[in-house]
PDB file of C-alpha atoms in Angstrom:
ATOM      1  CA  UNK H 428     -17.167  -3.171  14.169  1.00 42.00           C
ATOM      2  CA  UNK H 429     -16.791  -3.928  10.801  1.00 45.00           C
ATOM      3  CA  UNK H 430     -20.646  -3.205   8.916  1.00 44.00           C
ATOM      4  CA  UNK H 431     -22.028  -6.475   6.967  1.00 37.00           C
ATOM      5  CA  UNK H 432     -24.613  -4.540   5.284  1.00 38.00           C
ATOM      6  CA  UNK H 433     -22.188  -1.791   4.310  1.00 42.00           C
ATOM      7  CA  UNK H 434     -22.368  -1.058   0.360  1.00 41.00           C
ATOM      8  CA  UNK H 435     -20.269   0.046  -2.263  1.00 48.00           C
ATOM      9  CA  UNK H 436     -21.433   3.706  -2.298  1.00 53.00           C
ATOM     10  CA  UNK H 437     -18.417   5.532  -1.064  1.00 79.00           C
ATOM     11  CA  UNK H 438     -15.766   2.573  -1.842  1.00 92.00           C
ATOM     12  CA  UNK H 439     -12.667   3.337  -3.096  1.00 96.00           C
ATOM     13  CA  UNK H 440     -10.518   1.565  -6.010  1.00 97.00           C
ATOM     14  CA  UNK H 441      -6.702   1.369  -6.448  1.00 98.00           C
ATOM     15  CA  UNK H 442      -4.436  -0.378  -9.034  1.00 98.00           C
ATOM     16  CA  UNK H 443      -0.808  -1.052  -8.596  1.00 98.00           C
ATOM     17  CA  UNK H 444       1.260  -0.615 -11.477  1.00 98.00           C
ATOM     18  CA  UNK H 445       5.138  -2.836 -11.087  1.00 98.00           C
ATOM     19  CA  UNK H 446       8.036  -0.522 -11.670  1.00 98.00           C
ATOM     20  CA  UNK H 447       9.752  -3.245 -14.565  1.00 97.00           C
ATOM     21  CA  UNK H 448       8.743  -0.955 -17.682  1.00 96.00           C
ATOM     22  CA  UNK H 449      10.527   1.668 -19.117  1.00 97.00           C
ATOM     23  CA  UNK H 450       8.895   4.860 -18.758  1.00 98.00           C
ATOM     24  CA  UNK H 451       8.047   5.199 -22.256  1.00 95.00           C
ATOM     25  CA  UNK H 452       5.859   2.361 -21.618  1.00 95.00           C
ATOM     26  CA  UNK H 453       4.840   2.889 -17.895  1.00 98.00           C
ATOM     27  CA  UNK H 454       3.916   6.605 -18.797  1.00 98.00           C
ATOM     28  CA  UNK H 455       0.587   5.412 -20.844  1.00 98.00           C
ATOM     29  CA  UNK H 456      -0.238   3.726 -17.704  1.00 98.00           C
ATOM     30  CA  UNK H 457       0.024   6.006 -15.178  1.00 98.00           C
ATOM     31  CA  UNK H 458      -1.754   8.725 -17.406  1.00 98.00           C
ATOM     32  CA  UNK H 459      -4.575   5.913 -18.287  1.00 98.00           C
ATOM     33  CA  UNK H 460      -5.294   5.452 -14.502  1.00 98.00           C
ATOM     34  CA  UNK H 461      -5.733   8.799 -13.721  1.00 98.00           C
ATOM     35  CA  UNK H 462      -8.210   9.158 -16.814  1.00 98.00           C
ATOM     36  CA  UNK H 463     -10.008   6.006 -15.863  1.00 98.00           C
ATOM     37  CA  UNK H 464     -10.516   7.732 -12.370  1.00 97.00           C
ATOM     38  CA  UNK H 465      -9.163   5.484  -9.900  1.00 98.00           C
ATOM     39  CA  UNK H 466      -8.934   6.541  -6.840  1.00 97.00           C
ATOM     40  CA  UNK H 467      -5.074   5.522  -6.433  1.00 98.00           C
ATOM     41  CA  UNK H 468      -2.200   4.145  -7.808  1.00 98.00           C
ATOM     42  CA  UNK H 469       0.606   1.995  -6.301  1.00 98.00           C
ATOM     43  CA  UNK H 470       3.677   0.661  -6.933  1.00 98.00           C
ATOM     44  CA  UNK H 471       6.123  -1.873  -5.391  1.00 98.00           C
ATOM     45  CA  UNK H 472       9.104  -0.027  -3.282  1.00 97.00           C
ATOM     46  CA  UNK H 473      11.903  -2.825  -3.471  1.00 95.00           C
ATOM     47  CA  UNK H 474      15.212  -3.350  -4.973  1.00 95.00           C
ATOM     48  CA  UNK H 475      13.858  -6.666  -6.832  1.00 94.00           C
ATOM     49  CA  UNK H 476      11.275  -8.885  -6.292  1.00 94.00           C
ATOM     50  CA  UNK H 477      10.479 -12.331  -6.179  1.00 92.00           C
ATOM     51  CA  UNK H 478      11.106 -13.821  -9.461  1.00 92.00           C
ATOM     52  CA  UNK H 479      11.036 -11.009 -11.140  1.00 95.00           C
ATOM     53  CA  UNK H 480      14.327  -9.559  -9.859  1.00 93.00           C
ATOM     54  CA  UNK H 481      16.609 -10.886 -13.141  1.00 93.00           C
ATOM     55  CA  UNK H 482      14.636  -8.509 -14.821  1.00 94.00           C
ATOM     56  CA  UNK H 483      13.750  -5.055 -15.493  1.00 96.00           C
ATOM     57  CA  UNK H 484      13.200  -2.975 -12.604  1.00 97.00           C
ATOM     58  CA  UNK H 485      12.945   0.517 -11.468  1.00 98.00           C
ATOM     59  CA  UNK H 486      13.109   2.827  -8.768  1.00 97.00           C
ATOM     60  CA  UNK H 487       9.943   3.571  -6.707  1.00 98.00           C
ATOM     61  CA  UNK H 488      10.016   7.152  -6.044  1.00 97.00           C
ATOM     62  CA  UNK H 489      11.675   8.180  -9.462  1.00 98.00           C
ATOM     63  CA  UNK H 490       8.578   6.034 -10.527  1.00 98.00           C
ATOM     64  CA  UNK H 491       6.256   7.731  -8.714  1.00 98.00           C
ATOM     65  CA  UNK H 492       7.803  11.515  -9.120  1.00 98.00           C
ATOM     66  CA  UNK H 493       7.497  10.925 -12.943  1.00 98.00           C
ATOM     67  CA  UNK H 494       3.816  10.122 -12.771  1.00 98.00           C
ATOM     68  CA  UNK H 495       3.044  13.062 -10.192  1.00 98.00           C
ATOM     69  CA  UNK H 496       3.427  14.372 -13.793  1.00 98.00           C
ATOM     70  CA  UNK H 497       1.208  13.284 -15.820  1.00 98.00           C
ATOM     71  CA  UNK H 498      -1.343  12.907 -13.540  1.00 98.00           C
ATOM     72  CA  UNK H 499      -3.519  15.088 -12.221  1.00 98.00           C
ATOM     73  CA  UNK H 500      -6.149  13.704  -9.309  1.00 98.00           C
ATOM     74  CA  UNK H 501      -5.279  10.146  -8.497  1.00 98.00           C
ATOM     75  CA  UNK H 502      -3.598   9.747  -5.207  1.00 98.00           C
ATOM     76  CA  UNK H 503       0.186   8.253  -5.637  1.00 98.00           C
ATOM     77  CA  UNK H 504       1.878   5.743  -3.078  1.00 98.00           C
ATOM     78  CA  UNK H 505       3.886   2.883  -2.262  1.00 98.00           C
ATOM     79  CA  UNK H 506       2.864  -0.569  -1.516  1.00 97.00           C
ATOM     80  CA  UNK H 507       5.110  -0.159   0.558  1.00 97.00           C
ATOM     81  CA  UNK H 508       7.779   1.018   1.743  1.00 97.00           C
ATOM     82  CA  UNK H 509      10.047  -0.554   4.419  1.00 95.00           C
ATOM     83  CA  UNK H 510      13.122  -0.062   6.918  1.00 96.00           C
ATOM     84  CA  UNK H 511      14.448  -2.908   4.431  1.00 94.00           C
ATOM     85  CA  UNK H 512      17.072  -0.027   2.808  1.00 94.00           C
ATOM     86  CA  UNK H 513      15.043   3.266   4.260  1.00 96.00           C
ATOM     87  CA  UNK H 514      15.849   5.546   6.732  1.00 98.00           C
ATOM     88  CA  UNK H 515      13.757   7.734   8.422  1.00 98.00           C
ATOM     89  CA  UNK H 516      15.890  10.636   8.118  1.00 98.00           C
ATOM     90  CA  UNK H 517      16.221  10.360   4.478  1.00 98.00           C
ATOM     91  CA  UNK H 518      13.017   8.718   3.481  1.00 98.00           C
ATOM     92  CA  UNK H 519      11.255  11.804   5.037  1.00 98.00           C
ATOM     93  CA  UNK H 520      12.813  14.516   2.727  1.00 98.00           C
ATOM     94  CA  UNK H 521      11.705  12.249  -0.507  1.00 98.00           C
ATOM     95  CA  UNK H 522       8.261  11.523   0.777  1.00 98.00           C
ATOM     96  CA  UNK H 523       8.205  15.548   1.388  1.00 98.00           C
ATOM     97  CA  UNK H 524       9.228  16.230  -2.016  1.00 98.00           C
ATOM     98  CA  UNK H 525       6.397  13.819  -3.734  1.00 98.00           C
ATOM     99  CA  UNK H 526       4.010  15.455  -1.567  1.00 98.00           C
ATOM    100  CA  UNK H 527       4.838  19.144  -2.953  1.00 98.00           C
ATOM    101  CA  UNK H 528       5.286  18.130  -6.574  1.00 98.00           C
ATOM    102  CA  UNK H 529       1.848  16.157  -6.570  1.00 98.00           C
ATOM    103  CA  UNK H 530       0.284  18.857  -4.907  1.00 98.00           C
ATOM    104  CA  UNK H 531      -0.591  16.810  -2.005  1.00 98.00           C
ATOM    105  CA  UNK H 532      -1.641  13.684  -3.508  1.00 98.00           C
ATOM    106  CA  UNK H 533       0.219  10.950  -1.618  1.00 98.00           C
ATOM    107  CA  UNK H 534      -0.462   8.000   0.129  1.00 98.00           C
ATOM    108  CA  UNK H 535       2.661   6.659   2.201  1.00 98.00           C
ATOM    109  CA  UNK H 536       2.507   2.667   2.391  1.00 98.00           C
ATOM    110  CA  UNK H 537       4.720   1.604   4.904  1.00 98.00           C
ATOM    111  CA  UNK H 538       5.233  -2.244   5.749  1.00 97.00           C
ATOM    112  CA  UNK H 539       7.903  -4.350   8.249  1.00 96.00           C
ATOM    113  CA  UNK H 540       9.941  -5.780   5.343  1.00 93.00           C
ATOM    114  CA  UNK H 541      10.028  -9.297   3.871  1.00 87.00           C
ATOM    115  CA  UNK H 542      13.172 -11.060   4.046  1.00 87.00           C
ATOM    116  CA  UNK H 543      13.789 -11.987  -0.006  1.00 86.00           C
ATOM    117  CA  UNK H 544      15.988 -10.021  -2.335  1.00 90.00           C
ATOM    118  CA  UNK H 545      15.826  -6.468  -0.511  1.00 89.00           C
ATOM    119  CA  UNK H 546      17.120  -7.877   2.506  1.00 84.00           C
ATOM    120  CA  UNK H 547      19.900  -9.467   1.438  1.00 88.00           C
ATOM    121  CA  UNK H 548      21.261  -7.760  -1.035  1.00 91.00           C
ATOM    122  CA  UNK H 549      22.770  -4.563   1.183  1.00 90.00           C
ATOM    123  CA  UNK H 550      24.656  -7.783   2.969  1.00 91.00           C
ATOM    124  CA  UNK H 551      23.115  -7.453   5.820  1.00 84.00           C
ATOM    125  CA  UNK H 552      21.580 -10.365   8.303  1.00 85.00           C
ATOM    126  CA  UNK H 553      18.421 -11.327   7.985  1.00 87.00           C
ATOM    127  CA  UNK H 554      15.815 -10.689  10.615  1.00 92.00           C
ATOM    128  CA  UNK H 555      13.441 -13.012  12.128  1.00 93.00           C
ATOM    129  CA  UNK H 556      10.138 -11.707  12.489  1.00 93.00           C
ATOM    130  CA  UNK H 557       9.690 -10.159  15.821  1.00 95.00           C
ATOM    131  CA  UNK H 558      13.245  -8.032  15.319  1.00 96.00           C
ATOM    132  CA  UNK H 559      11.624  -6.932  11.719  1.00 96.00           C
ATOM    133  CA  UNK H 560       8.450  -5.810  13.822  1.00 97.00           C
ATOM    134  CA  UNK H 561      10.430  -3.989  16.724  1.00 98.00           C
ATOM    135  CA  UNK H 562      12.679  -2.467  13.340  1.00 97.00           C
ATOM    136  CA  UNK H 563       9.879  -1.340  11.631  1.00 98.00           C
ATOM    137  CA  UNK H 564       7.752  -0.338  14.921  1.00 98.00           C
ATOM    138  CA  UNK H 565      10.723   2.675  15.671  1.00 98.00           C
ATOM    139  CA  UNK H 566      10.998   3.507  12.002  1.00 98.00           C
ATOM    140  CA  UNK H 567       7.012   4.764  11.929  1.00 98.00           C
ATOM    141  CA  UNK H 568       7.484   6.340  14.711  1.00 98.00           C
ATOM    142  CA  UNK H 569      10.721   8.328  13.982  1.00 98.00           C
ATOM    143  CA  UNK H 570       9.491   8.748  10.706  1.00 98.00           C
ATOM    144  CA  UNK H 571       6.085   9.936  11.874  1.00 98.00           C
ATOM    145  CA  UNK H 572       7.942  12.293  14.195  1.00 98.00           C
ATOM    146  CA  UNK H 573      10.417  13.795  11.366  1.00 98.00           C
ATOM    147  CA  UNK H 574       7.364  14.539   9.330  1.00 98.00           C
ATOM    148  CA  UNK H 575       5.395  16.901  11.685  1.00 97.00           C
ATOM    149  CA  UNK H 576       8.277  18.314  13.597  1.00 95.00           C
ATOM    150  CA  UNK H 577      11.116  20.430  12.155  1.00 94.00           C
ATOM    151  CA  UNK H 578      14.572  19.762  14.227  1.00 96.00           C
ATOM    152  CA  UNK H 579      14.017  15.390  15.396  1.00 98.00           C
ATOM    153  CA  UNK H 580      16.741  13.721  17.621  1.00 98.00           C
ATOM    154  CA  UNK H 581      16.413  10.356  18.383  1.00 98.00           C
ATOM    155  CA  UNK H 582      18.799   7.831  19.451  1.00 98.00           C
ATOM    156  CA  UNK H 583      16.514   3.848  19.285  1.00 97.00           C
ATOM    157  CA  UNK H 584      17.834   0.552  19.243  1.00 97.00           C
ATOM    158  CA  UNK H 585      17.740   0.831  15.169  1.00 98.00           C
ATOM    159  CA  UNK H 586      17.826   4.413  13.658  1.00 98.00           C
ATOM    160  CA  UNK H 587      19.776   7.422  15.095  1.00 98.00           C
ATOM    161  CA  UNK H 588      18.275  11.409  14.038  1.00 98.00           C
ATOM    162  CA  UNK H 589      20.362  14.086  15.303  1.00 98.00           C
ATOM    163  CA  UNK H 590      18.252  17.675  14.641  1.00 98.00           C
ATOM    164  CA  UNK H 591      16.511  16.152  11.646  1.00 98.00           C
ATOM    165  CA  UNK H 592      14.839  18.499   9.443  1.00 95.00           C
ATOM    166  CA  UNK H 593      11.734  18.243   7.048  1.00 93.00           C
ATOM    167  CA  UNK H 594      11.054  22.131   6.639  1.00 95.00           C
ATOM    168  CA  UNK H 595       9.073  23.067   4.749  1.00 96.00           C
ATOM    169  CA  UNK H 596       6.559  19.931   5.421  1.00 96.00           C
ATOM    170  CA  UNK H 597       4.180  18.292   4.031  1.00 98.00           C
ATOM    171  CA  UNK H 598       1.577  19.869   1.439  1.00 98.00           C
ATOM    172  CA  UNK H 599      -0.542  17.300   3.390  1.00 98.00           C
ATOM    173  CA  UNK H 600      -0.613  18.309   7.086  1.00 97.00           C
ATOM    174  CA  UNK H 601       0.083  17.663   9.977  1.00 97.00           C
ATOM    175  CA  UNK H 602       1.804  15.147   7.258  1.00 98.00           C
ATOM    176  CA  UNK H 603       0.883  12.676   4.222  1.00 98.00           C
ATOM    177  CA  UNK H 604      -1.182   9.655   5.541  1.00 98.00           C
ATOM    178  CA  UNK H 605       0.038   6.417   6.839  1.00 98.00           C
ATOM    179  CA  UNK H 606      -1.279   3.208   5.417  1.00 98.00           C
ATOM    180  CA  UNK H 607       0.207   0.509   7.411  1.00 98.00           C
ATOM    181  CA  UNK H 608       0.574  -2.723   6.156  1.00 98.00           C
ATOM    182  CA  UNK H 609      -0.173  -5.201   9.134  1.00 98.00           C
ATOM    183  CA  UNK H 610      -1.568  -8.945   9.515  1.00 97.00           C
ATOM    184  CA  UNK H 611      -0.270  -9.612  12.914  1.00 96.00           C
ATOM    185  CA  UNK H 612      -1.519  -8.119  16.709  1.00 97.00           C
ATOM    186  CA  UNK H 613       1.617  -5.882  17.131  1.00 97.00           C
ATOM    187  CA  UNK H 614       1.723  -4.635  13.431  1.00 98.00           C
ATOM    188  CA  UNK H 615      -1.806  -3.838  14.179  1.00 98.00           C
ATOM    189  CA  UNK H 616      -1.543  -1.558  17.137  1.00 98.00           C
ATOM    190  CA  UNK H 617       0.827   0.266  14.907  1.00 98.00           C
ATOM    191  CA  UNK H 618      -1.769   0.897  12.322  1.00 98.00           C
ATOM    192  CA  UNK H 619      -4.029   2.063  15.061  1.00 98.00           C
ATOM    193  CA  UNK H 620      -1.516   4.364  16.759  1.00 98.00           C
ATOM    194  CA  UNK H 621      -0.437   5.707  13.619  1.00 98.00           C
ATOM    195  CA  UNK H 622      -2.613   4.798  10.067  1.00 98.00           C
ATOM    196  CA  UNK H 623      -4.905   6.662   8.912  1.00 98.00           C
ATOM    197  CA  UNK H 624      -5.018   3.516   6.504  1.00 98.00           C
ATOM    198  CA  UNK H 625      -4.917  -0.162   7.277  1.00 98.00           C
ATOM    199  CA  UNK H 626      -4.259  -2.197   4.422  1.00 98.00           C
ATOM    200  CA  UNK H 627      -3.845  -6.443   4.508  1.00 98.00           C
ATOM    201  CA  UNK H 628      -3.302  -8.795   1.860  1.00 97.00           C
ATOM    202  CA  UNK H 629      -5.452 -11.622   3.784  1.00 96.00           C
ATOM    203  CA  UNK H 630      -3.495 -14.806   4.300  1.00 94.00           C
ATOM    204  CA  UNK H 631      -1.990 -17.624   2.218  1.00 87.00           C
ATOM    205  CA  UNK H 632      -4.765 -20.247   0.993  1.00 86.00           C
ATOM    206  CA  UNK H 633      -5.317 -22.197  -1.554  1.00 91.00           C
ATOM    207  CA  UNK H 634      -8.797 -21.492  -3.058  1.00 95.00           C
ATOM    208  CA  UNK H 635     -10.965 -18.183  -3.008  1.00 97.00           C
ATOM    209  CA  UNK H 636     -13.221 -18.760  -0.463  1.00 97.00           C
ATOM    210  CA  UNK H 637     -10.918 -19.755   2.552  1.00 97.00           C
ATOM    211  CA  UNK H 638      -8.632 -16.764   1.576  1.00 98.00           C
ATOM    212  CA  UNK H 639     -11.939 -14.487   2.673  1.00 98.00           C
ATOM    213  CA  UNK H 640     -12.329 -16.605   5.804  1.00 97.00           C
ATOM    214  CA  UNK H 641      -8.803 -15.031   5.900  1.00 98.00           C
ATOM    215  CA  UNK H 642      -9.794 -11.315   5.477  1.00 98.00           C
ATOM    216  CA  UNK H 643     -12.716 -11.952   7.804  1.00 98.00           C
ATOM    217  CA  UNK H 644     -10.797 -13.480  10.385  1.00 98.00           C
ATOM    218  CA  UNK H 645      -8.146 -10.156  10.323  1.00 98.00           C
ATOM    219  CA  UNK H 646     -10.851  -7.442   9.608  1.00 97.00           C
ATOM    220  CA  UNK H 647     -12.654  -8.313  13.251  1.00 97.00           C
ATOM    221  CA  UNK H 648      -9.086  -8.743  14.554  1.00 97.00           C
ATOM    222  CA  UNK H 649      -8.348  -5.043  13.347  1.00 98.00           C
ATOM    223  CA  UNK H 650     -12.216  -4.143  14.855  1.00 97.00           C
ATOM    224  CA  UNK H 651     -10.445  -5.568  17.903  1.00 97.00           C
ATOM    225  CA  UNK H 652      -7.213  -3.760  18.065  1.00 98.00           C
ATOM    226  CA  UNK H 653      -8.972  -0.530  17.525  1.00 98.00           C
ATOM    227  CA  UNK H 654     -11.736  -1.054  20.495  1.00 98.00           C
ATOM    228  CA  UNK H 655      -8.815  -1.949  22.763  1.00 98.00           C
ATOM    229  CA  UNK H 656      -6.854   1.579  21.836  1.00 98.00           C
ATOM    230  CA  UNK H 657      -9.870   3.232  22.144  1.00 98.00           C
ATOM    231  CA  UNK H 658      -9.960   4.560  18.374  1.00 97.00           C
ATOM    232  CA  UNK H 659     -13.345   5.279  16.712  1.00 96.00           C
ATOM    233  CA  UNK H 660     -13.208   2.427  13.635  1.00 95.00           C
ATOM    234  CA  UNK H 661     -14.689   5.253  11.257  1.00 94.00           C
ATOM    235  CA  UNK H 662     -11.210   7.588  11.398  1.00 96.00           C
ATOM    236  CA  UNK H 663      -9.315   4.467  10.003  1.00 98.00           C
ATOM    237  CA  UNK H 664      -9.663   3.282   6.688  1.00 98.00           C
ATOM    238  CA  UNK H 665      -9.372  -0.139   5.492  1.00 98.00           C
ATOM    239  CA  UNK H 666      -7.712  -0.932   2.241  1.00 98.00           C
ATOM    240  CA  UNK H 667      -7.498  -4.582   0.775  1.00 98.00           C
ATOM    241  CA  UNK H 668      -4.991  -6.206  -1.535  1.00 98.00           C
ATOM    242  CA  UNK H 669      -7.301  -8.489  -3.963  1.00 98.00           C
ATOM    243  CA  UNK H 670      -4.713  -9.825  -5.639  1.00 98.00           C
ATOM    244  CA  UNK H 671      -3.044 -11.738  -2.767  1.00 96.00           C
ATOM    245  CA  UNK H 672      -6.063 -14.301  -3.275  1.00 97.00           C
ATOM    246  CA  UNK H 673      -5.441 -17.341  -5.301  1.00 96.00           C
ATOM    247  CA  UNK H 674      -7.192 -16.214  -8.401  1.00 97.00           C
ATOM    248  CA  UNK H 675      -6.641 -12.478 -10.018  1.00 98.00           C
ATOM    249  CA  UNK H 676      -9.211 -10.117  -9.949  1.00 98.00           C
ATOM    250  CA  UNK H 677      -8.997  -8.983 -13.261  1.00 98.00           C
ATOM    251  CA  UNK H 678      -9.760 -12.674 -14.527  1.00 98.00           C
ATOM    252  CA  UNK H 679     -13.160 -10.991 -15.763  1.00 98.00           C
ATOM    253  CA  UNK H 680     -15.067  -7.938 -15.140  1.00 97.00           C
ATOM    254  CA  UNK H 681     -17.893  -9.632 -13.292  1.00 97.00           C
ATOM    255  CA  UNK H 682     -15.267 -11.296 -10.835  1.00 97.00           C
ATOM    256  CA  UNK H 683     -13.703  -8.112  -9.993  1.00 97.00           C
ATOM    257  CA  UNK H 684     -16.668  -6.492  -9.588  1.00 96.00           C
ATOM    258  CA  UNK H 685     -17.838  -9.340  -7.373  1.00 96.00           C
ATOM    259  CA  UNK H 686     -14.451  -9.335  -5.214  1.00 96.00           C
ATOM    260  CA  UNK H 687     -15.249  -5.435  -4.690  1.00 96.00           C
ATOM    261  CA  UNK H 688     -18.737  -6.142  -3.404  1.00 94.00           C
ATOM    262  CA  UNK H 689     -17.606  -8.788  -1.119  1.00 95.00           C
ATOM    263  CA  UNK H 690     -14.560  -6.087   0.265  1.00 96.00           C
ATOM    264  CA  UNK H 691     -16.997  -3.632   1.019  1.00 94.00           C
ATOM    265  CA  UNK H 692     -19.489  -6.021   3.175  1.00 93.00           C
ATOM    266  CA  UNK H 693     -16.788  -6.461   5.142  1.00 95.00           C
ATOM    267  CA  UNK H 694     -16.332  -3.091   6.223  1.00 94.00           C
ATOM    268  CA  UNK H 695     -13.723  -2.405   3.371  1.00 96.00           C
ATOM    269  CA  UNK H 696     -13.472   1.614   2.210  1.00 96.00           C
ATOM    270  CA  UNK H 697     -10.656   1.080  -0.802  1.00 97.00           C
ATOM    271  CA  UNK H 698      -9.537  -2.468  -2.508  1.00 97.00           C
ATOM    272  CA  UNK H 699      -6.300  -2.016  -4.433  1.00 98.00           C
ATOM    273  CA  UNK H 700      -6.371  -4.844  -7.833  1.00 98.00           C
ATOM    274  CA  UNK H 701      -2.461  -4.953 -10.271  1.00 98.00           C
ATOM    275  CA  UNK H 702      -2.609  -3.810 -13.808  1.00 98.00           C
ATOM    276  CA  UNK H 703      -2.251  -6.853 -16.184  1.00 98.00           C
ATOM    277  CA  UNK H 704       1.094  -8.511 -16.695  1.00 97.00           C
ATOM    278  CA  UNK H 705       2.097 -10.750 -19.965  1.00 95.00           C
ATOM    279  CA  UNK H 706       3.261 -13.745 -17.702  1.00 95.00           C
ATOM    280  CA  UNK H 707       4.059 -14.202 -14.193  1.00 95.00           C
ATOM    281  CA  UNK H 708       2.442 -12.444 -11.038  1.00 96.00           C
ATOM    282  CA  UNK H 709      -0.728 -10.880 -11.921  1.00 98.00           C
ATOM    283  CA  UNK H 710      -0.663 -12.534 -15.770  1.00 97.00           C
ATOM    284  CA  UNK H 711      -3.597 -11.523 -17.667  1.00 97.00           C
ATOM    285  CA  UNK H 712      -5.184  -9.417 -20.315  1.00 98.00           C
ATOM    286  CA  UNK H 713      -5.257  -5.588 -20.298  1.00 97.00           C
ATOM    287  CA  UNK H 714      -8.683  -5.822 -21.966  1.00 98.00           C
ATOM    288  CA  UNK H 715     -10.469  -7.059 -18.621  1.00 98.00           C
ATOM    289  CA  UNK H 716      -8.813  -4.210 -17.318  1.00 98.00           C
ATOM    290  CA  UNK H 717     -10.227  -1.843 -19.824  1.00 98.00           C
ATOM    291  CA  UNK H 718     -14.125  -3.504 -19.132  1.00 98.00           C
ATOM    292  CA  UNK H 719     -12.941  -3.285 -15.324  1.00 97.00           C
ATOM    293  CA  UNK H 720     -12.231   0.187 -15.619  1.00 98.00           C
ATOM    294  CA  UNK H 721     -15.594   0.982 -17.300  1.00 97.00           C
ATOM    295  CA  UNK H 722     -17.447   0.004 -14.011  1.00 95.00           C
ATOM    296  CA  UNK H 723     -15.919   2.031 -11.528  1.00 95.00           C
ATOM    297  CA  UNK H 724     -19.373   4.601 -11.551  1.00 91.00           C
ATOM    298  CA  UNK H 725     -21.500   2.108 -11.610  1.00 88.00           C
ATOM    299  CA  UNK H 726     -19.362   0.183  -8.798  1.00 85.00           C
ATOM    300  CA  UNK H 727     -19.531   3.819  -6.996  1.00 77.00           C
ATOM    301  CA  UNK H 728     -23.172   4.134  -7.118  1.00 66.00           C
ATOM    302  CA  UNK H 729     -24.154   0.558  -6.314  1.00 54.00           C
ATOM    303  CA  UNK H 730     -26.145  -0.263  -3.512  1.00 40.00           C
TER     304      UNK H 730
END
């Protein structure tokens, strides 16, 4: 069950940095993260998002391959990838690739798939939820399969592998770790059959507080799933989204550091915040970021 009285000693921080700057910009941030010491960094894996997609945007893995170098200890993944344009087959030889050039440091995010801009604009229908679930349900578990067997053939109801290869693996074995995104009871099983991460965004509410009823309400559902397929709760770990809450937690330094503390009552081990944006999602300044940044010992060592 998830621990009330756990503290922040061991908790782990994360910021997601969007792929819409050039890399002449988005290399300061990626090398200021890793010198900060987060724990991770993210970034979005879509074609275009939201209202953002009549602007700038880049490619995820290029993204995160050009920040494998310049870092140098922060883990690197997506948040997160989905059967939206991947395939298993080819997905797995650029997810083995990151993993050897960052020396191991990746941390697959893997999610159903929304149903804005990256589903429509291959042409394709768009799902309704449970097809997106029984879709992205086969691609984890192809995908899984590629990634700790050389030679996969499968033939599901989505994706077709005939002898697929992934030689020479992962630097990360049996292969890099899973962090499945998942609100909902069959999404869930799928993070307990194959995370070793779990990572929600809560649900939609208007103010703070009922947003944490929210995370409370899906934390003891994931204590749930877990009892039921008879997984000890300590082998998975728990990652929330802070930003998915009404009000940004980089508004100030003390609110982050609050939203942190409340994460890891609930059983949280890693809370993933957004680097500063000029306008739009995640607007604010990079300064809070910079006094944000500062705390992460002192966040460490609290208690």
């Amino acid at each position: 069950m998830s621990d009330p009285g756990r503290t922040l000693a061991g908790m782990r921080i994360g910021i997601v940095i969007l792929p819409d700057q050039r890399w002449s910009e988005a290399r300061r941030r990626w090398a200021q993260v890793d010198e900060w010491g987060f724990d991770h960094a993210w970034t979005y894996d879509h074609l275009g998002w939201r209202d953002l997609v009549d602007g700038p945007w880049f490619d995820s893995w290029t993204t995160l391959t050009a920040a494998a170098g310049v870092t140098s200890r922060v883990k690197l993944g997506t948040l997160v990838a989905s059967p939206n344009f991947r395939h298993p087959v080819a997905f797995a030889r650029q997810v083995t690739a990151l993993d050897d050039v960052s020396g191991g440091r990746v941390l697959l995010g893997l999610g159903a798939g929304g149903i804005g801009f990256d589903s429509a604009v291959l042409g394709g229908e768009t799902l309704p939820p449970r097809q997106r679930v029984d879709r992205f349900a086969e691609f984890t578990e192809l995908l899984d399969a590629i990634l700790r067997e050389d030679g996969t053939t499968w033939r599901g109801e989505w994706f077709t592998a005939v002898g697929a290869r992934s030689n020479p693996g992962c630097v990360q074995q049996p292969r890099v770790p899973f962090v499945v995104a998942a609100n909902g009871p069959r999404s869930m099983r799928l993070a307990a059959r194959f995370g070793q991460g779990w990572v929600t965004i809560g649900q939609g509410s208007d103010d703070v507080e009922s947003w944490w009823r929210t995370v409370t309400e899906l934390s003891e559902r994931m204590d749930r799933t877990l009892e039921q397929a008879g997984r000890d709760p300590a082998t998975l770990d728990r990652y929330l989204s802070l930003d998915s809450a009404p009000m940004f937690s980089l508004t100030s330094a003390d609110f982050f550091a609050e939203q942190v503390a409340r994460a890891a009552r609930l059983g949280f081990t890693d809370v993933v915040t957004h680097w500063p944006r000029a306008s739009s999602w995640y607007a604010g300044d990079e300064a809070v970021l910079v006094e944000a940044a500062a705390l992460l010992p002192e966040l460490r060592r609290a208690g």
